[in-house]
């Protein structure tokens, strides 16, 4: 549930700061919540100013304390103050928070490894150092 609380607060903060100006009243067009006895849940809402969000979560590997993890996935959308439509899909699980959206920056492709360094790496991989070769420490 900790992921869902963080995500819900970030969505709320983002959407409120992006959409509300002054004393504007925004109607809730739809809202749905379902919480099950096993801890899984679903929630969604849509507002009159174009904000919508949906999220669902469940406990994976329940009962296995070493592998038990909550997985949350969802999406939200709104229009930024500059008129840009923002749509974000996400999943949060044992691998962390993984957002996807056209507005998110993309890391540049790293440059290729120079040929001389690649040859050295290939040679090292083909000639591994023997383990514990007479305990010849050089330092």
mmCIF file of C-alpha atoms in Angstrom:
data_model
loop_
_atom_site.group_PDB
_atom_site.id
_atom_site.type_symbol
_atom_site.label_atom_id
_atom_site.label_comp_id
_atom_site.label_asym_id
_atom_site.label_seq_id
_atom_site.Cartn_x
_atom_site.Cartn_y
_atom_site.Cartn_z
ATOM 1 C CA UNK A 1 0.000 0.000 0.000
ATOM 2 C CA UNK A 2 2.951 2.365 0.418
ATOM 3 C CA UNK A 3 3.352 2.681 -3.369
ATOM 4 C CA UNK A 4 -0.301 3.516 -3.829
ATOM 5 C CA UNK A 5 -0.188 6.244 -1.179
ATOM 6 C CA UNK A 6 2.851 7.861 -2.789
ATOM 7 C CA UNK A 7 1.349 7.624 -6.248
ATOM 8 C CA UNK A 8 -2.048 8.915 -5.165
ATOM 9 C CA UNK A 9 -0.497 11.916 -3.419
ATOM 10 C CA UNK A 10 1.688 12.736 -6.423
ATOM 11 C CA UNK A 11 -1.294 12.487 -8.772
ATOM 12 C CA UNK A 12 -3.399 14.664 -6.507
ATOM 13 C CA UNK A 13 -0.688 17.303 -6.167
ATOM 14 C CA UNK A 14 0.089 17.338 -9.872
ATOM 15 C CA UNK A 15 -3.494 17.490 -11.019
ATOM 16 C CA UNK A 16 -4.541 20.124 -8.507
ATOM 17 C CA UNK A 17 -1.625 22.408 -9.287
ATOM 18 C CA UNK A 18 -2.073 21.909 -13.029
ATOM 19 C CA UNK A 19 -5.839 22.359 -13.176
ATOM 20 C CA UNK A 20 -7.229 24.550 -10.414
ATOM 21 C CA UNK A 21 -7.048 28.304 -10.568
ATOM 22 C CA UNK A 22 -8.753 30.576 -8.080
ATOM 23 C CA UNK A 23 -12.002 29.292 -6.560
ATOM 24 C CA UNK A 24 -12.960 27.075 -9.477
ATOM 25 C CA UNK A 25 -15.317 24.233 -8.582
ATOM 26 C CA UNK A 26 -14.646 21.078 -10.601
ATOM 27 C CA UNK A 27 -17.309 18.385 -10.590
ATOM 28 C CA UNK A 28 -16.500 14.717 -10.135
ATOM 29 C CA UNK A 29 -18.096 12.948 -13.118
ATOM 30 C CA UNK A 30 -17.382 9.420 -11.939
ATOM 31 C CA UNK A 31 -15.619 7.696 -9.087
ATOM 32 C CA UNK A 32 -15.276 4.005 -8.309
ATOM 33 C CA UNK A 33 -13.473 2.205 -5.490
ATOM 34 C CA UNK A 34 -13.211 -1.480 -4.658
ATOM 35 C CA UNK A 35 -11.198 -2.925 -1.786
ATOM 36 C CA UNK A 36 -11.139 -6.709 -1.407
ATOM 37 C CA UNK A 37 -10.463 -8.871 1.656
ATOM 38 C CA UNK A 38 -7.213 -10.160 0.129
ATOM 39 C CA UNK A 39 -5.849 -6.586 0.047
ATOM 40 C CA UNK A 40 -6.273 -6.090 -3.692
ATOM 41 C CA UNK A 41 -8.034 -2.942 -4.817
ATOM 42 C CA UNK A 42 -9.183 -0.881 -7.786
ATOM 43 C CA UNK A 43 -9.934 2.812 -7.892
ATOM 44 C CA UNK A 44 -10.744 5.309 -10.624
ATOM 45 C CA UNK A 45 -12.170 8.776 -11.072
ATOM 46 C CA UNK A 46 -12.893 11.361 -13.753
ATOM 47 C CA UNK A 47 -13.408 15.093 -13.242
ATOM 48 C CA UNK A 48 -15.237 17.726 -15.227
ATOM 49 C CA UNK A 49 -12.007 19.423 -16.309
ATOM 50 C CA UNK A 50 -10.524 16.393 -18.063
ATOM 51 C CA UNK A 51 -8.562 14.778 -15.259
ATOM 52 C CA UNK A 52 -8.889 11.025 -14.989
ATOM 53 C CA UNK A 53 -6.997 8.328 -13.139
ATOM 54 C CA UNK A 54 -7.236 4.629 -12.509
ATOM 55 C CA UNK A 55 -5.162 2.316 -10.340
ATOM 56 C CA UNK A 56 -5.196 -1.273 -9.182
ATOM 57 C CA UNK A 57 -2.991 -3.178 -6.816
ATOM 58 C CA UNK A 58 -2.509 -6.618 -5.341
ATOM 59 C CA UNK A 59 -0.103 -8.520 -3.152
ATOM 60 C CA UNK A 60 2.146 -10.889 -5.096
ATOM 61 C CA UNK A 61 3.516 -14.071 -3.498
ATOM 62 C CA UNK A 62 1.239 -13.717 -0.465
ATOM 63 C CA UNK A 63 2.414 -15.760 2.500
ATOM 64 C CA UNK A 64 6.009 -16.025 1.293
ATOM 65 C CA UNK A 65 7.664 -13.363 3.451
ATOM 66 C CA UNK A 66 10.892 -13.460 1.410
ATOM 67 C CA UNK A 67 9.119 -12.856 -1.920
ATOM 68 C CA UNK A 68 5.981 -10.980 -0.869
ATOM 69 C CA UNK A 69 5.603 -7.672 -2.694
ATOM 70 C CA UNK A 70 2.788 -5.307 -3.557
ATOM 71 C CA UNK A 71 2.319 -4.511 -7.227
ATOM 72 C CA UNK A 72 0.446 -1.398 -8.279
ATOM 73 C CA UNK A 73 -0.343 -0.338 -11.832
ATOM 74 C CA UNK A 74 -2.367 2.487 -13.228
ATOM 75 C CA UNK A 75 -2.556 5.597 -15.334
ATOM 76 C CA UNK A 76 -3.691 9.191 -15.218
ATOM 77 C CA UNK A 77 -4.217 12.014 -17.673
ATOM 78 C CA UNK A 78 -4.759 15.759 -17.557
ATOM 79 C CA UNK A 79 -4.015 18.864 -19.599
ATOM 80 C CA UNK A 80 -0.960 20.879 -18.552
ATOM 81 C CA UNK A 81 -1.289 24.667 -18.130
ATOM 82 C CA UNK A 82 0.352 25.165 -21.544
ATOM 83 C CA UNK A 83 -2.334 22.976 -23.180
ATOM 84 C CA UNK A 84 -0.171 19.863 -23.523
ATOM 85 C CA UNK A 85 -2.096 16.653 -22.892
ATOM 86 C CA UNK A 86 -0.271 14.572 -20.282
ATOM 87 C CA UNK A 87 -0.846 10.816 -20.151
ATOM 88 C CA UNK A 88 1.179 8.597 -17.856
ATOM 89 C CA UNK A 89 1.043 4.840 -17.329
ATOM 90 C CA UNK A 90 2.973 3.252 -14.478
ATOM 91 C CA UNK A 91 3.743 0.091 -12.604
ATOM 92 C CA UNK A 92 5.335 -0.084 -9.168
ATOM 93 C CA UNK A 93 6.618 -3.399 -7.843
ATOM 94 C CA UNK A 94 9.812 -5.084 -6.643
ATOM 95 C CA UNK A 95 11.609 -3.315 -9.513
ATOM 96 C CA UNK A 96 10.576 0.159 -8.328
ATOM 97 C CA UNK A 97 8.354 2.808 -9.897
ATOM 98 C CA UNK A 98 8.351 2.537 -13.701
ATOM 99 C CA UNK A 99 6.489 5.386 -15.430
ATOM 100 C CA UNK A 100 5.859 5.639 -19.169
ATOM 101 C CA UNK A 101 4.625 8.695 -21.010
ATOM 102 C CA UNK A 102 5.353 10.616 -24.196
ATOM 103 C CA UNK A 103 6.171 13.747 -22.141
ATOM 104 C CA UNK A 104 8.939 12.038 -20.128
ATOM 105 C CA UNK A 105 12.555 12.605 -21.148
ATOM 106 C CA UNK A 106 14.405 9.721 -22.786
ATOM 107 C CA UNK A 107 18.044 9.025 -21.967
ATOM 108 C CA UNK A 108 20.365 9.460 -24.948
ATOM 109 C CA UNK A 109 21.849 6.383 -26.589
ATOM 110 C CA UNK A 110 25.343 5.833 -25.201
ATOM 111 C CA UNK A 111 28.214 6.111 -27.676
ATOM 112 C CA UNK A 112 29.667 2.864 -29.041
ATOM 113 C CA UNK A 113 32.637 1.287 -27.250
ATOM 114 C CA UNK A 114 35.870 2.216 -29.058
ATOM 115 C CA UNK A 115 37.325 -0.752 -31.014
ATOM 116 C CA UNK A 116 40.582 -0.924 -28.985
ATOM 117 C CA UNK A 117 38.663 -1.101 -25.698
ATOM 118 C CA UNK A 118 36.268 -3.712 -27.115
ATOM 119 C CA UNK A 119 39.230 -5.876 -28.202
ATOM 120 C CA UNK A 120 40.704 -5.598 -24.697
ATOM 121 C CA UNK A 121 37.366 -6.569 -23.110
ATOM 122 C CA UNK A 122 37.039 -9.530 -25.492
ATOM 123 C CA UNK A 123 40.596 -10.676 -24.628
ATOM 124 C CA UNK A 124 39.935 -10.401 -20.888
ATOM 125 C CA UNK A 125 36.724 -12.414 -21.255
ATOM 126 C CA UNK A 126 38.569 -15.121 -23.234
ATOM 127 C CA UNK A 127 41.479 -15.304 -20.745
ATOM 128 C CA UNK A 128 40.069 -15.262 -17.203
ATOM 129 C CA UNK A 129 42.607 -15.047 -14.417
ATOM 130 C CA UNK A 130 43.039 -18.376 -12.584
ATOM 131 C CA UNK A 131 41.632 -18.301 -9.065
ATOM 132 C CA UNK A 132 44.117 -18.352 -6.158
ATOM 133 C CA UNK A 133 47.192 -18.853 -8.301
ATOM 134 C CA UNK A 134 49.693 -19.359 -5.458
ATOM 135 C CA UNK A 135 48.422 -16.281 -3.598
ATOM 136 C CA UNK A 136 50.711 -13.975 -5.617
ATOM 137 C CA UNK A 137 49.564 -10.620 -4.339
ATOM 138 C CA UNK A 138 51.184 -7.634 -6.006
ATOM 139 C CA UNK A 139 49.905 -4.987 -3.626
#
